XYZ file of C-alpha atoms in Angstrom:
312
model
C 173.428 221.980 254.636
C 173.316 225.772 254.891
C 175.204 227.146 257.892
C 173.532 230.239 259.371
C 175.819 233.149 260.168
C 177.396 233.283 263.626
C 176.557 236.571 265.316
C 178.046 237.957 268.530
C 176.970 241.607 268.609
C 173.337 241.452 269.760
C 173.653 238.542 272.220
C 176.639 240.202 273.929
C 174.774 243.483 274.141
C 171.758 241.800 275.716
C 173.674 239.696 278.227
C 175.836 242.644 279.290
C 172.710 244.665 279.977
C 171.153 241.839 281.992
C 174.207 240.937 284.095
C 176.340 244.065 284.332
C 177.512 243.512 287.919
C 178.418 239.897 287.135
C 180.278 241.133 284.057
C 182.446 243.455 286.146
C 182.989 240.811 288.832
C 184.050 238.209 286.271
C 186.299 240.285 284.026
C 187.371 243.227 286.210
C 187.243 242.144 289.882
C 189.385 245.062 291.067
C 186.867 247.522 289.666
C 184.006 245.521 291.189
C 185.382 245.922 294.707
C 185.560 249.706 294.297
C 181.968 250.170 293.139
C 179.114 250.827 295.565
C 176.632 248.365 294.060
C 174.022 249.141 296.723
C 173.581 252.575 295.125
C 172.729 251.042 291.779
C 173.976 251.934 288.304
C 172.538 253.441 285.157
C 173.101 252.678 281.473
C 173.587 255.828 279.423
C 173.315 254.560 275.854
C 171.702 257.717 274.495
C 174.339 259.882 276.148
C 177.096 257.761 274.605
C 175.536 258.106 271.161
C 175.479 261.885 271.544
C 179.112 261.960 272.583
C 180.469 259.944 269.662
C 177.865 260.424 266.915
C 179.999 262.851 264.900
C 183.272 260.933 265.242
C 184.771 258.732 262.536
C 185.352 255.808 264.853
C 185.147 252.854 262.520
C 182.995 249.815 263.148
C 181.224 250.027 266.487
C 179.830 246.827 267.918
C 178.958 246.733 271.610
C 179.567 249.974 273.486
C 178.158 250.816 276.889
C 178.425 253.903 279.062
C 177.432 253.223 282.667
C 177.142 255.619 285.578
C 178.272 254.049 288.844
C 179.231 255.241 292.345
C 182.523 254.394 293.962
C 182.676 253.078 297.512
C 183.890 256.484 298.703
C 180.701 258.087 297.399
C 182.172 259.620 294.264
C 180.031 259.502 291.128
C 181.948 258.061 288.186
C 181.443 257.191 284.551
C 182.540 253.802 283.281
C 182.865 253.167 279.569
C 182.341 249.484 278.841
C 183.494 248.738 275.336
C 182.999 245.110 274.355
C 184.636 244.496 271.002
C 183.550 241.258 269.347
C 185.244 240.809 266.003
C 187.049 238.143 264.029
C 190.052 240.090 262.863
C 192.542 242.702 263.979
C 191.520 246.351 263.746
C 194.409 248.776 263.473
C 192.723 251.817 265.009
C 191.053 250.108 267.979
C 193.275 251.695 270.664
C 192.846 255.118 269.100
C 189.087 254.641 269.113
C 189.150 253.756 272.813
C 191.164 256.932 273.442
C 188.694 259.055 271.485
C 185.715 257.623 273.379
C 187.444 258.247 276.679
C 188.419 261.874 276.142
C 185.101 262.803 274.509
C 183.188 261.515 277.521
C 185.548 263.293 279.906
C 185.283 266.506 277.911
C 181.489 266.395 278.023
C 180.989 265.495 281.691
C 184.284 266.475 283.363
C 184.343 263.241 285.352
C 186.874 260.430 285.507
C 186.238 257.743 282.912
C 187.382 254.107 283.064
C 187.532 252.455 279.652
C 187.534 248.651 279.658
C 187.818 246.327 276.660
C 186.922 242.696 276.052
C 188.415 241.229 272.873
C 186.557 238.305 271.375
C 188.542 237.912 268.158
C 190.574 234.891 267.069
C 194.031 236.494 266.851
C 195.907 235.505 270.012
C 198.668 238.080 269.577
C 196.354 241.053 269.049
C 196.128 242.829 272.413
C 195.864 246.613 271.948
C 195.852 248.306 275.361
C 197.363 251.756 274.858
C 197.461 254.765 272.586
C 199.754 257.761 272.565
C 202.170 259.989 270.712
C 204.943 262.523 271.252
C 205.714 265.760 269.449
C 208.156 268.565 270.350
C 208.308 267.589 273.982
C 204.545 267.163 274.248
C 203.445 263.639 275.199
C 199.998 262.029 275.256
C 199.504 258.545 276.730
C 196.410 256.429 277.356
C 196.364 252.873 278.752
C 193.315 250.698 279.407
C 192.708 247.172 280.757
C 191.947 244.439 278.244
C 190.490 240.960 278.587
C 191.250 238.438 275.856
C 188.602 235.727 275.652
C 190.990 233.276 273.989
C 192.990 233.185 277.238
C 190.121 231.350 278.919
C 190.763 228.296 276.750
C 193.483 227.433 279.267
C 191.024 227.862 282.160
C 188.235 225.617 280.950
C 187.879 223.634 284.181
C 187.532 226.887 286.135
C 184.855 228.055 283.708
C 182.928 224.816 284.135
C 182.993 225.177 287.914
C 181.992 228.835 287.986
C 178.407 229.947 288.588
C 179.030 233.433 287.253
C 176.829 233.854 284.139
C 179.818 235.071 282.150
C 181.575 231.746 282.546
C 178.772 230.325 280.409
C 178.991 233.298 278.044
C 182.730 232.803 277.527
C 182.389 229.053 276.977
C 179.643 229.561 274.405
C 181.639 232.284 272.647
C 184.786 230.158 272.438
C 182.952 227.071 271.226
C 181.038 229.136 268.665
C 184.373 230.250 267.201
C 185.899 226.775 267.417
C 182.953 225.086 265.664
C 182.253 227.720 263.027
C 183.118 225.198 260.287
C 181.932 222.081 262.109
C 178.230 222.430 262.895
C 177.666 218.790 264.020
C 180.312 219.383 266.706
C 178.649 222.710 267.504
C 175.373 220.889 268.088
C 177.059 218.624 270.644
C 178.643 221.553 272.459
C 175.384 223.484 272.384
C 173.682 220.558 274.076
C 176.492 220.177 276.615
C 176.434 223.857 277.580
C 172.638 223.909 277.791
C 172.572 220.843 280.053
C 175.151 222.560 282.252
C 172.643 225.326 282.987
C 170.426 222.775 284.719
C 173.268 220.882 286.358
C 174.650 224.102 287.883
C 171.299 224.820 289.466
C 170.703 228.196 287.818
C 167.379 229.890 288.453
C 164.615 229.640 285.876
C 165.272 233.218 284.713
C 169.013 232.635 284.413
C 168.480 229.422 282.448
C 166.279 231.257 279.969
C 168.613 234.259 279.635
C 171.771 232.186 279.246
C 170.130 229.722 276.893
C 169.121 232.654 274.713
C 172.790 233.657 274.460
C 173.925 230.086 273.728
C 171.180 229.618 271.161
C 172.030 232.844 269.383
C 175.814 232.493 269.065
C 175.728 228.736 268.423
C 173.325 228.862 265.474
C 172.700 225.610 263.602
C 171.311 224.559 260.223
C 167.649 223.611 260.436
C 168.144 219.829 260.470
C 170.765 219.994 263.233
C 168.603 222.461 265.191
C 165.760 219.948 265.066
C 168.066 217.198 266.349
C 169.219 219.494 269.133
C 165.646 220.258 270.174
C 164.728 216.579 270.254
C 167.755 215.630 272.346
C 167.212 218.535 274.728
C 163.533 217.673 275.136
C 164.426 214.060 275.936
C 167.003 215.209 278.487
C 164.481 217.482 280.183
C 161.748 214.852 280.214
C 164.075 212.312 281.814
C 164.965 214.761 284.567
C 161.541 216.401 284.790
C 162.991 219.846 284.132
C 160.380 222.623 284.097
C 161.823 225.147 281.629
C 161.360 223.679 278.153
C 158.225 225.687 277.348
C 159.934 228.938 278.270
C 163.080 227.959 276.391
C 161.068 227.143 273.278
C 159.388 230.525 273.415
C 162.377 232.683 274.275
C 165.257 230.762 272.750
C 164.331 228.445 269.893
C 161.649 230.790 268.577
C 164.036 233.732 268.657
C 166.673 231.722 266.823
C 164.188 230.765 264.104
C 163.043 234.361 263.690
C 166.646 235.440 263.385
C 167.237 232.865 260.653
C 164.061 233.890 258.829
C 165.051 237.557 258.993
C 168.456 236.801 257.502
C 166.916 234.563 254.831
C 164.356 237.196 253.840
C 167.046 239.811 253.422
C 169.417 237.576 251.473
C 166.733 236.239 249.115
C 164.431 239.218 248.608
C 166.437 242.208 249.816
C 165.042 244.870 252.117
C 161.540 244.398 250.705
C 161.496 240.853 252.053
C 161.808 242.174 255.594
C 158.298 243.635 255.244
C 157.023 240.133 256.053
C 158.861 239.993 259.372
C 156.256 241.828 261.536
C 153.481 239.361 260.654
C 155.794 236.348 260.898
C 156.948 237.558 264.331
C 153.373 237.199 265.581
C 153.492 233.426 265.009
C 154.214 231.260 268.074
C 154.101 227.808 266.467
C 157.705 226.508 266.392
C 156.905 223.970 263.666
C 155.341 226.650 261.492
C 158.364 228.911 261.899
C 160.581 225.963 260.930
C 158.448 225.445 257.818
C 158.864 229.103 256.861
C 162.634 228.923 257.314
C 162.801 225.751 255.250
C 160.491 227.251 252.618
C 162.913 230.106 252.011
C 165.104 227.635 250.120
C 162.418 226.786 247.547
C 160.015 229.712 247.131
C 160.521 232.210 244.324
C 158.426 235.105 245.556
C 157.437 236.777 248.826
C 153.813 235.827 248.186
C 154.707 232.134 247.879
C 156.394 232.306 251.269
C 153.393 234.098 252.771
C 151.113 231.274 251.616
C 153.065 228.780 253.754
C 151.814 230.273 256.981
C 148.590 231.889 255.766
C 147.231 228.559 254.553
C 148.099 226.972 257.866
C 146.752 229.706 260.118
C 143.435 229.918 258.218
C 142.722 226.176 258.192
């Protein structure tokens, strides 16, 4: 049984973009109360890239620069830096400092840098950077959320309707079950059922399922078992979202697995098949392609799997 890689970067980036206000409310409630949400907010990804593009800042994962307005009317810049990694990084606090002062230097506005740490090292909690020399002192401190801390608040997470309660639960269980995919399948089913039981809207169910599906990736045979059990659950309760979930969640997960398989087996040239494969909507056919990656020897052999089917 081949275990697909667990990825956190893209799903966190997507969910943060979709639920930014909920993100601030869940992780940084003090900041939430001081933001004038009625005036809206704006993501400034291109501006952030311009600010830091020439800096040697190490491995960047999920970085967001957001323009918000404070309740007093003041325009402010908020740097949201979500760091999802599995090991300690020695220069993380310095990198946060560099981001902060570069943004301030460019725009001459106050900048709030916030960090969410999704690694597995409980004692790693960098929240400040500074130095002293000849009577000159520089100090920078920023708030940090450690996702591992929520393991002790599981009942509160289960009761919460904030989307990021689901995000945190899925993230923690993805880490916990990295080497136990049958257990991951059970937790994936439990967390998906919770979306219905909590009464989330159709759009929220689809968005949150996409996150769960992405971070809690399963080998093909376990993914098929999961789909069957989820379909049975939805049929018993006459839930209306399975078609949308298949399109937006399961299909996306299969395409992600195919993309990874193409790259690992055939290198960058294998990814040339991805555009035409991405046009396929048949879940079973996508499963056949993913399974076929284990046995085919050439790109053309893989292409025949879906060309023969689509031309019949």
